Short mmCIF file of C-alpha atoms in Angstrom, two decimals:
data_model
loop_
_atom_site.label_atom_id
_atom_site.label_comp_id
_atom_site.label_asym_id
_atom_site.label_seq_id
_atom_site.Cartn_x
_atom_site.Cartn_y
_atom_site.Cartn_z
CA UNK A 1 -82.75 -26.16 9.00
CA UNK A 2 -81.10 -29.35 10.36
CA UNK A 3 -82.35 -32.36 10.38
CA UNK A 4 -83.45 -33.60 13.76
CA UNK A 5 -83.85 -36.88 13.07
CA UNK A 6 -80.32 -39.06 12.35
CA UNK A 7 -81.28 -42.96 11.12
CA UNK A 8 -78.95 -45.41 10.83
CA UNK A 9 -79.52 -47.53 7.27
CA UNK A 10 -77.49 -50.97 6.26
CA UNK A 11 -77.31 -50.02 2.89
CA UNK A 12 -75.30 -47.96 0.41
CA UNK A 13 -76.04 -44.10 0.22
CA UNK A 14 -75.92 -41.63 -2.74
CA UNK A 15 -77.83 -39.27 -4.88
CA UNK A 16 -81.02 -40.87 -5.89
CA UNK A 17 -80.66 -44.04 -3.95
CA UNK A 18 -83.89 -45.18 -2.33
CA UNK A 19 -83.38 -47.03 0.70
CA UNK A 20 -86.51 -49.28 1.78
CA UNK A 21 -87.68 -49.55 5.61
CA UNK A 22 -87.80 -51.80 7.52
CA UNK A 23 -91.07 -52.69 9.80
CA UNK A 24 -89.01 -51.16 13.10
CA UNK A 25 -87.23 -48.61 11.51
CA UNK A 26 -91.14 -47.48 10.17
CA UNK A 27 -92.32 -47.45 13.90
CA UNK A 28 -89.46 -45.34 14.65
CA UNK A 29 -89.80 -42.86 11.95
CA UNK A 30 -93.49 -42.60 11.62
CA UNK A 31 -94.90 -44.15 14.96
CA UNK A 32 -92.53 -42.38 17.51
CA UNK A 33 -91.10 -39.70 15.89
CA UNK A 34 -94.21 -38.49 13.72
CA UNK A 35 -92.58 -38.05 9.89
CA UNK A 36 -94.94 -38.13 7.51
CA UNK A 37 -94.11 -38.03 3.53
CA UNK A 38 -92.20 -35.15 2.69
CA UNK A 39 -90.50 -35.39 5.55
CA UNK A 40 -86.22 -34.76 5.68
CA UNK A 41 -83.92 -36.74 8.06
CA UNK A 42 -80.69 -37.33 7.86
CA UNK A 43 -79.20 -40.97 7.38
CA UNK A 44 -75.83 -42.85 7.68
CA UNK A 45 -74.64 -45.92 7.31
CA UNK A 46 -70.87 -46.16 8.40
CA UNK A 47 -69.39 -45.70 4.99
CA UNK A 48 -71.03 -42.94 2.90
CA UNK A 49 -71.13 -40.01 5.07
CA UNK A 50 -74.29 -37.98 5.89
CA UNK A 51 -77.10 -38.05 3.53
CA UNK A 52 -80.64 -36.04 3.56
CA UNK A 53 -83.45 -38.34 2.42
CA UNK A 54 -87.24 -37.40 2.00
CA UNK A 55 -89.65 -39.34 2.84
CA UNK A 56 -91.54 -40.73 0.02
CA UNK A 57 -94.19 -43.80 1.60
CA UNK A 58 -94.89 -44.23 4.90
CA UNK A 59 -96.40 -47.08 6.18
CA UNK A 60 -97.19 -48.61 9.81
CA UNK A 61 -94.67 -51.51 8.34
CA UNK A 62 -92.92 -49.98 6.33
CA UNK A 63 -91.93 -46.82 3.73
CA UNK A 64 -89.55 -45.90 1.36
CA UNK A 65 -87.06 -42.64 1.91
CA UNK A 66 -85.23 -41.26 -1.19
CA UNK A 67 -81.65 -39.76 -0.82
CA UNK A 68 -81.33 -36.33 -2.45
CA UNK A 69 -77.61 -34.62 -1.41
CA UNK A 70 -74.76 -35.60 0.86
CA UNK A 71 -74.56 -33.24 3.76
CA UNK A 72 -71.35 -34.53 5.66
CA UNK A 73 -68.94 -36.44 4.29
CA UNK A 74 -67.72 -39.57 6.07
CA UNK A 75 -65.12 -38.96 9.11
CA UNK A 76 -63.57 -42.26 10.28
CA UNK A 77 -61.61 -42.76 13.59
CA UNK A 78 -58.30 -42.91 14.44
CA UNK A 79 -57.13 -46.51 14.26
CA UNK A 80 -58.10 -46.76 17.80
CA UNK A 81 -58.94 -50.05 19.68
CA UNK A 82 -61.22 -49.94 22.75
CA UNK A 83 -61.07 -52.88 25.26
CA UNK A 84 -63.05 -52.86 28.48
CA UNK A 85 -64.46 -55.65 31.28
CA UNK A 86 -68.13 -55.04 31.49
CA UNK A 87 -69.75 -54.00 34.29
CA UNK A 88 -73.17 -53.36 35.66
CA UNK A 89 -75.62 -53.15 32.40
CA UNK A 90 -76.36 -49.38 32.27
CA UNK A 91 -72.88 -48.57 32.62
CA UNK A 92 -71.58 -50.69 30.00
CA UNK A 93 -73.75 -49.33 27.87
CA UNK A 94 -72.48 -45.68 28.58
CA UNK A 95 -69.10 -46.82 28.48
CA UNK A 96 -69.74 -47.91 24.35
CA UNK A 97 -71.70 -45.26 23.89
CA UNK A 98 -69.09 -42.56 24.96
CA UNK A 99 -66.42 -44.85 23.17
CA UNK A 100 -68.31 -44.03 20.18
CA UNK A 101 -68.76 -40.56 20.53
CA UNK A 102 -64.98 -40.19 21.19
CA UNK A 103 -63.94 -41.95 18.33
CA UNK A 104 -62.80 -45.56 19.34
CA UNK A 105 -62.46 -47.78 15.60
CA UNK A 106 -63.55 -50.98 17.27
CA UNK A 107 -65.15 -52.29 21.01
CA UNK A 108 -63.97 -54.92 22.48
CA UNK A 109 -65.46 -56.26 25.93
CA UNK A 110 -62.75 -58.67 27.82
CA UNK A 111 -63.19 -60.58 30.48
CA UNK A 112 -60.66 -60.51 33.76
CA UNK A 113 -59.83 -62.30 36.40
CA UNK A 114 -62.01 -60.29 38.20
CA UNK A 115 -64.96 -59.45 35.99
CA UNK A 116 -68.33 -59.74 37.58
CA UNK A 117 -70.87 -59.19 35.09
CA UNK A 118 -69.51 -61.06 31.66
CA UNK A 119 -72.71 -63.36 31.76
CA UNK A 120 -74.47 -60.20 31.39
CA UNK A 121 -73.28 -59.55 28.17
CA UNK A 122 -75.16 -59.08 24.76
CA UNK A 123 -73.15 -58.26 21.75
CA UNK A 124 -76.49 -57.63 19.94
CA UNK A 125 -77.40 -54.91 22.51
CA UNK A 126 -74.19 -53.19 22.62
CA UNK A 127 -73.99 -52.77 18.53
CA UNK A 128 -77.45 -51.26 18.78
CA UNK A 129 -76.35 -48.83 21.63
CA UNK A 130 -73.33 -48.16 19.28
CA UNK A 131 -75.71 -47.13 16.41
CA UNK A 132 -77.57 -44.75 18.45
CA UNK A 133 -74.73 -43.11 20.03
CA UNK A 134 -73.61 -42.44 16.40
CA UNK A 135 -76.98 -41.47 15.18
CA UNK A 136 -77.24 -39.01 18.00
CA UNK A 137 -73.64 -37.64 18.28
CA UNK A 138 -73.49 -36.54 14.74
CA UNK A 139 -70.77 -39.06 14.11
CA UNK A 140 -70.60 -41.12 10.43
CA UNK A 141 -68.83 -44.09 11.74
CA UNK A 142 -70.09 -46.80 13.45
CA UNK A 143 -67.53 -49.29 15.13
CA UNK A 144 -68.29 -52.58 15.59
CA UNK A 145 -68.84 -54.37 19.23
CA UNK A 146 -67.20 -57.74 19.66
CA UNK A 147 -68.36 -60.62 21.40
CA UNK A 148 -66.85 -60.85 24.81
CA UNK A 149 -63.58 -62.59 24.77
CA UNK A 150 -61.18 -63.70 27.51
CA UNK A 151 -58.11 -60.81 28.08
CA UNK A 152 -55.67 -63.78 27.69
CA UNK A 153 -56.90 -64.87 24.63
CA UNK A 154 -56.82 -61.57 23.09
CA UNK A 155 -53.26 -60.86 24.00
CA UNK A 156 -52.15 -64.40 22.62
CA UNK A 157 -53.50 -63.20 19.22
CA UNK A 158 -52.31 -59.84 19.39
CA UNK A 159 -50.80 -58.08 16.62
CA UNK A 160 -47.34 -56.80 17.82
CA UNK A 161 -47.33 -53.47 15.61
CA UNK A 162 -50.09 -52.42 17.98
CA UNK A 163 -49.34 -50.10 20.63
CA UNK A 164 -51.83 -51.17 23.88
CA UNK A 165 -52.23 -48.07 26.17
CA UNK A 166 -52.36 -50.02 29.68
CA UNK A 167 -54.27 -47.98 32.09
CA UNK A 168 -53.08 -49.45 35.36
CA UNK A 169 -54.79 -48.32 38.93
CA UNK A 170 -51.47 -48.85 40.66
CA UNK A 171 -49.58 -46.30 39.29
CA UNK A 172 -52.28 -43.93 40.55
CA UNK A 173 -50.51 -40.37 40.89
CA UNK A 174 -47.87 -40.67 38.94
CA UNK A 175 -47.49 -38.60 35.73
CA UNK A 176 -49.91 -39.28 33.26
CA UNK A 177 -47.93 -39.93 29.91
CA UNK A 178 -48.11 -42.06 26.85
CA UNK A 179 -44.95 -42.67 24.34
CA UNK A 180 -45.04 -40.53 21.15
CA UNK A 181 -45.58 -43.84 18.88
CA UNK A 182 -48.21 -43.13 16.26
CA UNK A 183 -49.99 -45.78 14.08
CA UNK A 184 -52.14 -48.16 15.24
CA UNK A 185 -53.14 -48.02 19.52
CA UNK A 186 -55.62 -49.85 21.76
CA UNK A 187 -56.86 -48.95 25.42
CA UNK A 188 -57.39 -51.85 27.85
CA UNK A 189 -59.33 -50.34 30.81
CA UNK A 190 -60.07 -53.14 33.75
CA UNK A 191 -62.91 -54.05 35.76
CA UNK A 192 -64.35 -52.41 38.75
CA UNK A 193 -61.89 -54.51 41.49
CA UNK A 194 -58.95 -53.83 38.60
CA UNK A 195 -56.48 -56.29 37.30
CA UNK A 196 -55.38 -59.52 39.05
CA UNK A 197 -51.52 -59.49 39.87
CA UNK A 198 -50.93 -62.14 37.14
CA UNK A 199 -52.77 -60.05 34.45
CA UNK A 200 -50.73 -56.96 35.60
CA UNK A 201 -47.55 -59.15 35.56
CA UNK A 202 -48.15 -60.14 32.07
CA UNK A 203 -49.20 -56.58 30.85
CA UNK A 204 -46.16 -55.49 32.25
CA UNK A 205 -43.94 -57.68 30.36
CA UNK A 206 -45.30 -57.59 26.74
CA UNK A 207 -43.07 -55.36 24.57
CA UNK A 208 -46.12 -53.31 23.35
CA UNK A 209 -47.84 -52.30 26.57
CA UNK A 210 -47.53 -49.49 28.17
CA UNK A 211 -48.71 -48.84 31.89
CA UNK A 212 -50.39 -45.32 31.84
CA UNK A 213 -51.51 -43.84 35.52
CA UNK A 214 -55.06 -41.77 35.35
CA UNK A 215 -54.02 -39.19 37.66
CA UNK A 216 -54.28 -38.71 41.56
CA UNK A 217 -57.98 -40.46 42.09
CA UNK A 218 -59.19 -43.45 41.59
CA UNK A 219 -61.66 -43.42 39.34
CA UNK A 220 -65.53 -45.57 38.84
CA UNK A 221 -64.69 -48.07 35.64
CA UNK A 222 -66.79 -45.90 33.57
CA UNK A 223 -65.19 -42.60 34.32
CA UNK A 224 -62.00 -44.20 33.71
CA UNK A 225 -63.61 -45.17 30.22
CA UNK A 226 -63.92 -41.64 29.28
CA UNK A 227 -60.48 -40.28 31.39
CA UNK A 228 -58.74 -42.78 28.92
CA UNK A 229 -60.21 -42.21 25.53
CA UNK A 230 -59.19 -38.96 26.31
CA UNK A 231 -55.56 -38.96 27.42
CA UNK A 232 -55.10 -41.03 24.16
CA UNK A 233 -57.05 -38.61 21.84
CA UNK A 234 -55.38 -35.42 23.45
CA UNK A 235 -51.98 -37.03 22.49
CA UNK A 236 -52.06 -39.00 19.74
CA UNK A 237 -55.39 -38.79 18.12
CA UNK A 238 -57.32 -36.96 16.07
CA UNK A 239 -57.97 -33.88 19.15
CA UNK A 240 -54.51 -32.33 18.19
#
């Protein structure tokens, strides 16, 4: 039977390995979820795949689990970028949490002209709601969250030979396309009152962006989240 418990451990996995606990991930494992020794859950760590382990100490602060067989190996993402302004705190965290489970490489919150709720913002928080959306998707990869950086610093730095998938409210009802360019992508998805005309102006003009419409309706920040992860993955990522 499957293991219903998935932990994420920041340490290497393999056959034998004992992986020590720390005093939350204890609480978690003993105090919430009620393992006791003997116990099998599954763990990953972003690097090794899936791994049973058994439980072989358990402690109110802390226990010791012993990995016995690999039972997925590791399944990284397309070389995907995901760049979004925040919004109101629950739905930035279901925005990274559904990047994760559709297989963004890396999360990157920006902040826009007209973002509202960047002093909000804890990278901390958003890795940890990254971990559990991989621990409870099934996933083996777990992208990491950047601090929140400014849009125009980020497209100052950015590396021409990737392709930036421009998801602009404007062109609302026109065909929704994307060029057949494969290799490395990012999606830049905009706040709640969308771009400012000078960020749109600039989008527009940089050699690697490409203005994408979402279809006929305008779409809540965090549905367009999900609308765009999937227009990219249906055409160029690892969905065909």
């Amino acid at each position: 039977m499957a293991s219903k418990v998935r932990l994420y451990v920041d340490q290497a996995l393999g056959e034998e390995q004992t992986v020590p606990l720390t005093r939350e991930q204890a609480h978690y494992l003993f105090g919430v979820m009620r393992l006791e020794e003997g116990a099998v859950l599954s763990l990953i760590n972003g690097a090794d795949g899936e791994w049973d382990a058994q439980v072989v100490k358990a402690g109110k602060k802390g226990g010791i689990l012993l990995c016995s067989a690999q039972t997925k190996p590791q399944q990284n993402p397309p070389d995907l970028w995901f760049l979004f302004a925040p919004i109101r705190k629950e739905r930035t965290a279901f925005i990274v949490e559904k990047a994760v489970e559709m297989g963004a490489a890396r999360i990157c919150p920006v902040q826009t002209d007209f973002t509202q709720s960047a002093n909000r913002i804890r990278q901390d928080k958003l890795q940890a709601h990254a971990v559990e959306a991989a621990e409870q998707s099934g996933g083996t990869f777990v992208p990491p969250v950047d601090d929140l950086a400014k849009l125009d610093r980020i497209l100052k730095d950015w590396p021409p030979e990737r392709q930036l998938m421009f998801c602009d409210e404007v062109l609302i009802g026109d065909p929704v396309a994307l060029p057949d360019m494969h290799g490395p992508w990012a999606i830049l998805i905009g706040p709640e009152g969308g771009f400012s005309l000078a960020e749109r102006d600039r989008l527009h003009a940089l050699p690697f962006a490409h203005p994408v419409s979402l279809g006929p309706r305008i779409l809540r920040a965090d549905t367009a989240a999900v609308a765009a992860l999937t227009v990219w993955q249906q055409a160029l990522g690892d969905w065909r």
